[in-house]
Amino acid sequence: MIRAIDFKEDILYLIDQRRLPIHEELFECKTHSEVEYAIREMVVRGAPAIGATAAYGVVLAAKEFMNDNKEDFLGKMNDALDFINKSRPTAVNLMWAIKRMRNKLSEYKDLDTKQIYTKLKEEADIILKEDIQTNKQMARHGNEVIPKGATILTHCNTGALATAGYGTALGVIREAHYTGKDIFVYADETRPRLQGGRLTAWELVKENIPAKLVADNAAATLIRDGKIDVILVGADRIALNGDTANKIGTFMLSVIAKRYNVPFYIVAPVTTIDFDIETGEDIEIEERSSEEVTHVFGNRVAPMGIDVYNPAFDVTPHENITGIITEEGILKPPFKESIIKIKK
Amino acid sequence: MIRAIDFKEDILYLIDQRRLPIHEELFECKTHSEVEYAIREMVVRGAPAIGATAAYGVVLAAKEFMNDNKEDFLGKMNDALDFINKSRPTAVNLMWAIKRMRNKLSEYKDLDTKQIYTKLKEEADIILKEDIQTNKQMARHGNEVIPKGATILTHCNTGALATAGYGTALGVIREAHYTGKDIFVYADETRPRLQGGRLTAWELVKENIPAKLVADNAAATLIRDGKIDVILVGADRIALNGDTANKIGTFMLSVIAKRYNVPFYIVAPVTTIDFDIETGEDIEIEERSSEEVTHVFGNRVAPMGIDVYNPAFDVTPHENITGIITEEGILKPPFKESIIKIKK
């Protein structure tokens, strides 16, 4: 099994996803600053994976400040939580994990720093473990909407690399494959960072799931020509009305899917729902550096002097979404009602 | 002025568009086989540019076979015309130029080979010259639909590099810019071959036209958010009903444009209309090699072992097209009627 995130003896080992599929290397984090860097620079990416990584960042902070007095410790921990929380703006799982760790810190603030560290470590381990369980539950629910022999289109990477393991949308694809559904996958390469071409393709090849890679521009023709039975994508943040922020290009697919009546599902854990926002208009969309478009693997592909607009995400309006596959089951429209029902 | 195609003393000089924008190099063709290679491997690309290049390929063939006896000469010329004609399947301008050269050859077949060569050279020069004039006429017609201060979205490269000079869709953009319309351009990078990111961006930077480059995935959001006033694209072949084959990704843009009521124009010379086909279903879509997706500038970006589906073009249905801007004016729906009217 692919493990994107592994914590051993106070070192967080991340598969360096910037270098895949050419190089399979581990990136080691020994401090919370290194974790913040790893999230910001996309050593690790994918909303659930970012959440779990952030949690271990808090553990590393506790390790770093363990020998300070309690007051200093709590002050520095607070700063560290804030610092990691701002590493990327769109995926709500990051804020969710930080909040959960902050609550734990608050709950055990009267223990000594060593004990607090242990409690935080336990919590991060639970977050990681829960995410895998959650993914497997989502996969089982999602598999119900996959017809035998289906051809599935997916975007970006939502697999083991994007989560603690197994994956969200790619988890459903795994489940369909391993339950003998005889599926075929088209994977969008997902410019600018090529998470589909680099990461999803890598996972599909590793597990011998029949698949073809396409340029993002080719997906619409596949959909129009009736070659796609179902579209599965992940999410970075879901509003109360079902509007969903996900990797740039998702919105485009959703419009084409709706026009040509192809089922379009979001696959995401309940932690991706932001119960504090009403609609997608309230979701901050991260704009990333020009170099992601002007360069590929460090090599310039566009001329000097050209400006770039590079939003990392877009918002798919709820009316384009057939269902939201979560660990609690498949939410159906009207999402305003189905989402509020699962709020704990 | 950028000259992608230049014929001097029996050598055809092409700007090697595979290497732009990093390297500005000329590719020299001294034989018709080198011309066939240059078209097939996309040293030169863009429907009108392919047409003019093919015409010079025929001139080079005449030069090669000039010392053969007439019968051998005509036989070899016939083979050369067929050979070049098959270098790429989708852009009809190639077939149009070859047909025009074949007619000239037939018209002058009783002259001696040296004289035939001269006549063919004259014809190729006319094709090249006419294309520039045609582009300037299209640009003037097209400029009528560009509002002052407009933001224009374009796809692929349709500029000086794609034609004998000035361009089709990018020709309209040039005209709007130079007539002081104060326009702003968003250019899709156009995977897999990045003609937007490499070539259109290069032309825009060279001429200081205000612009931003975007990943193809970002275009839909710009359209939905009301940031695009008009979309201009080129064409590789237009059917009698207005269905238009153009670079992969064009169809996707057309669906988004229609959904969000943004005017969507094709800009193409009359030579791009294939009066022999009724609808887009009759257009052969070229599928190109996997390496275009798995590699960027020769560097692998996708894992070994992944299959690829890589269509070079798609077909935009006529109902998504606001108008077809030609040198004869702007054709409007119903295209079945407006197209047949301009058939000569």
mmCIF file of C-alpha atoms in Angstrom, chain A residues 20-22 155 186 188-192 194 197-205 211-218 220-222 224-225 227 248-253 255-256 258-260 287 293-294 296-297 299-311 313-317 319-320, chain B residues 20-22 155 186 188-192 194 197-205 211-218 220-222 224-225 227 248-253 255-256 258-260 287 293-294 296-297 299-311 313-317 319-320:
data_model
loop_
_atom_site.group_PDB
_atom_site.id
_atom_site.type_symbol
_atom_site.label_atom_id
_atom_site.label_comp_id
_atom_site.label_asym_id
_atom_site.label_seq_id
_atom_site.Cartn_x
_atom_site.Cartn_y
_atom_site.Cartn_z
ATOM 1 C CA LEU A 20 6.934 11.929 -8.724
ATOM 2 C CA PRO A 21 6.729 9.975 -10.960
ATOM 3 C CA ILE A 22 10.336 10.422 -12.052
ATOM 4 C CA HIS A 155 -9.412 14.828 -12.445
ATOM 5 C CA TYR A 186 -9.563 8.211 -18.098
ATOM 6 C CA ASP A 188 -7.036 14.178 -16.815
ATOM 7 C CA GLU A 189 -3.411 15.229 -16.592
ATOM 8 C CA THR A 190 -4.528 18.333 -14.628
ATOM 9 C CA ARG A 191 -2.373 21.259 -15.540
ATOM 10 C CA PRO A 192 -0.646 23.206 -14.248
ATOM 11 C CA LEU A 194 0.003 17.635 -13.546
ATOM 12 C CA GLY A 197 -0.391 12.869 -15.238
ATOM 13 C CA ARG A 198 2.219 12.487 -12.538
ATOM 14 C CA LEU A 199 0.385 11.092 -9.502
ATOM 15 C CA THR A 200 -2.897 9.470 -10.536
ATOM 16 C CA ALA A 201 -1.210 7.824 -13.524
ATOM 17 C CA TRP A 202 1.526 6.590 -11.149
ATOM 18 C CA GLU A 203 -1.024 5.032 -8.779
ATOM 19 C CA LEU A 204 -3.010 3.489 -11.648
ATOM 20 C CA VAL A 205 0.103 1.951 -13.213
ATOM 21 C CA ALA A 211 -6.474 3.517 -17.770
ATOM 22 C CA LYS A 212 -5.531 6.185 -20.247
ATOM 23 C CA LEU A 213 -4.113 9.596 -19.566
ATOM 24 C CA VAL A 214 -5.574 12.563 -21.471
ATOM 25 C CA ALA A 215 -4.785 16.248 -21.755
ATOM 26 C CA ASP A 216 -7.434 18.247 -19.888
ATOM 27 C CA ASN A 217 -8.574 19.578 -23.257
ATOM 28 C CA ALA A 218 -9.601 16.093 -24.421
ATOM 29 C CA ALA A 220 -14.983 17.264 -23.123
ATOM 30 C CA THR A 221 -14.899 15.268 -26.344
ATOM 31 C CA LEU A 222 -14.890 11.988 -24.413
ATOM 32 C CA ARG A 224 -19.826 14.367 -25.537
ATOM 33 C CA ASP A 225 -19.082 11.186 -27.455
ATOM 34 C CA LYS A 227 -17.405 7.429 -23.730
ATOM 35 C CA ILE A 248 -8.923 24.018 -11.235
ATOM 36 C CA GLY A 249 -10.694 22.397 -14.190
ATOM 37 C CA THR A 250 -13.328 20.612 -12.101
ATOM 38 C CA PHE A 251 -15.927 23.307 -12.777
ATOM 39 C CA MET A 252 -15.349 23.023 -16.518
ATOM 40 C CA LEU A 253 -15.921 19.263 -16.389
ATOM 41 C CA VAL A 255 -20.581 22.072 -17.054
ATOM 42 C CA ILE A 256 -19.799 19.590 -19.828
ATOM 43 C CA LYS A 258 -24.415 18.521 -17.091
ATOM 44 C CA ARG A 259 -24.801 19.490 -20.739
ATOM 45 C CA TYR A 260 -24.361 15.857 -21.824
ATOM 46 C CA GLU A 287 -3.697 31.878 -6.569
ATOM 47 C CA VAL A 293 2.425 27.575 -15.742
ATOM 48 C CA THR A 294 5.594 28.965 -17.324
ATOM 49 C CA VAL A 296 7.416 22.262 -16.159
ATOM 50 C CA PHE A 297 9.748 20.400 -13.766
ATOM 51 C CA ASN A 299 12.200 23.882 -17.386
ATOM 52 C CA ARG A 300 10.833 27.042 -18.959
ATOM 53 C CA VAL A 301 8.074 26.410 -21.519
ATOM 54 C CA ALA A 302 6.607 29.922 -21.920
ATOM 55 C CA PRO A 303 8.446 33.065 -23.029
ATOM 56 C CA MET A 304 10.034 35.510 -20.626
ATOM 57 C CA GLY A 305 7.789 38.488 -19.991
ATOM 58 C CA ILE A 306 4.387 36.810 -20.200
ATOM 59 C CA ASP A 307 2.050 37.396 -17.252
ATOM 60 C CA VAL A 308 0.079 34.506 -15.814
ATOM 61 C CA TYR A 309 -3.214 34.000 -14.019
ATOM 62 C CA ASN A 310 -2.972 30.797 -12.010
ATOM 63 C CA PRO A 311 -5.878 29.982 -9.697
ATOM 64 C CA PHE A 313 -9.025 25.831 -7.552
ATOM 65 C CA ASP A 314 -12.439 26.597 -8.930
ATOM 66 C CA VAL A 315 -15.939 26.291 -7.536
ATOM 67 C CA THR A 316 -18.423 23.861 -9.025
ATOM 68 C CA PRO A 317 -21.983 25.060 -8.401
ATOM 69 C CA GLU A 319 -26.638 22.341 -9.481
ATOM 70 C CA ASN A 320 -23.953 20.573 -11.545
ATOM 71 C CA LEU B 20 9.961 28.202 -29.536
ATOM 72 C CA PRO B 21 9.962 30.169 -27.315
ATOM 73 C CA ILE B 22 13.242 28.939 -25.828
ATOM 74 C CA HIS B 155 -6.931 29.112 -27.697
ATOM 75 C CA TYR B 186 -6.202 35.664 -21.996
ATOM 76 C CA ASP B 188 -4.956 29.257 -23.075
ATOM 77 C CA GLU B 189 -1.667 27.410 -22.918
ATOM 78 C CA THR B 190 -3.215 24.626 -25.028
ATOM 79 C CA ARG B 191 -1.890 21.281 -23.908
ATOM 80 C CA PRO B 192 -0.509 18.981 -25.033
ATOM 81 C CA LEU B 194 1.440 24.260 -25.594
ATOM 82 C CA GLY B 197 1.950 29.025 -23.895
ATOM 83 C CA ARG B 198 4.856 28.769 -26.291
ATOM 84 C CA LEU B 199 3.729 30.503 -29.487
ATOM 85 C CA THR B 200 0.807 32.837 -28.796
ATOM 86 C CA ALA B 201 2.486 34.101 -25.621
ATOM 87 C CA TRP B 202 5.668 34.661 -27.652
ATOM 88 C CA GLU B 203 3.809 36.709 -30.275
ATOM 89 C CA LEU B 204 1.919 38.710 -27.625
ATOM 90 C CA VAL B 205 5.110 39.521 -25.712
ATOM 91 C CA ALA B 211 -2.111 39.542 -21.917
ATOM 92 C CA LYS B 212 -2.072 36.748 -19.396
ATOM 93 C CA LEU B 213 -1.401 33.106 -19.962
ATOM 94 C CA VAL B 214 -3.694 30.567 -18.272
ATOM 95 C CA ALA B 215 -3.789 26.794 -17.947
ATOM 96 C CA ASP B 216 -6.601 25.415 -20.121
ATOM 97 C CA ASN B 217 -8.382 24.428 -16.903
ATOM 98 C CA ALA B 218 -8.716 28.066 -15.824
ATOM 99 C CA ALA B 220 -14.040 28.116 -17.732
ATOM 100 C CA THR B 221 -13.870 30.084 -14.494
ATOM 101 C CA LEU B 222 -12.907 33.252 -16.364
ATOM 102 C CA ARG B 224 -18.350 32.066 -15.831
ATOM 103 C CA ASP B 225 -17.116 35.019 -13.805
ATOM 104 C CA LYS B 227 -14.238 38.258 -17.276
ATOM 105 C CA ILE B 248 -8.385 20.033 -28.943
ATOM 106 C CA GLY B 249 -10.053 22.048 -26.185
ATOM 107 C CA THR B 250 -11.972 24.353 -28.525
ATOM 108 C CA PHE B 251 -15.165 22.314 -28.192
ATOM 109 C CA MET B 252 -14.955 22.519 -24.402
ATOM 110 C CA LEU B 253 -14.644 26.303 -24.545
ATOM 111 C CA VAL B 255 -19.877 24.629 -24.441
ATOM 112 C CA ILE B 256 -18.855 26.903 -21.562
ATOM 113 C CA LYS B 258 -22.788 28.948 -24.795
ATOM 114 C CA ARG B 259 -23.772 28.141 -21.205
ATOM 115 C CA TYR B 260 -22.646 31.589 -20.044
ATOM 116 C CA GLU B 287 -4.571 11.135 -33.125
ATOM 117 C CA VAL B 293 1.302 14.062 -23.261
ATOM 118 C CA THR B 294 3.886 12.007 -21.362
ATOM 119 C CA VAL B 296 7.292 18.114 -22.225
ATOM 120 C CA PHE B 297 10.227 19.376 -24.301
ATOM 121 C CA ASN B 299 11.411 15.457 -20.494
ATOM 122 C CA ARG B 300 9.200 12.709 -19.124
ATOM 123 C CA VAL B 301 6.393 14.002 -16.882
ATOM 124 C CA ALA B 302 4.124 10.919 -16.685
ATOM 125 C CA PRO B 303 5.090 7.453 -15.428
ATOM 126 C CA MET B 304 6.337 4.668 -17.655
ATOM 127 C CA GLY B 305 3.568 2.272 -18.592
ATOM 128 C CA ILE B 306 0.631 4.682 -18.728
ATOM 129 C CA ASP B 307 -1.441 4.600 -21.926
ATOM 130 C CA VAL B 308 -2.545 7.839 -23.533
ATOM 131 C CA TYR B 309 -5.424 9.043 -25.688
ATOM 132 C CA ASN B 310 -4.232 12.098 -27.611
ATOM 133 C CA PRO B 311 -6.603 13.525 -30.222
ATOM 134 C CA PHE B 313 -8.475 18.244 -32.653
ATOM 135 C CA ASP B 314 -12.107 18.277 -31.666
ATOM 136 C CA VAL B 315 -15.278 19.350 -33.442
ATOM 137 C CA THR B 316 -17.292 22.299 -32.198
ATOM 138 C CA PRO B 317 -20.940 21.935 -33.219
ATOM 139 C CA GLU B 319 -24.939 25.631 -32.631
ATOM 140 C CA ASN B 320 -22.178 26.770 -30.250
#
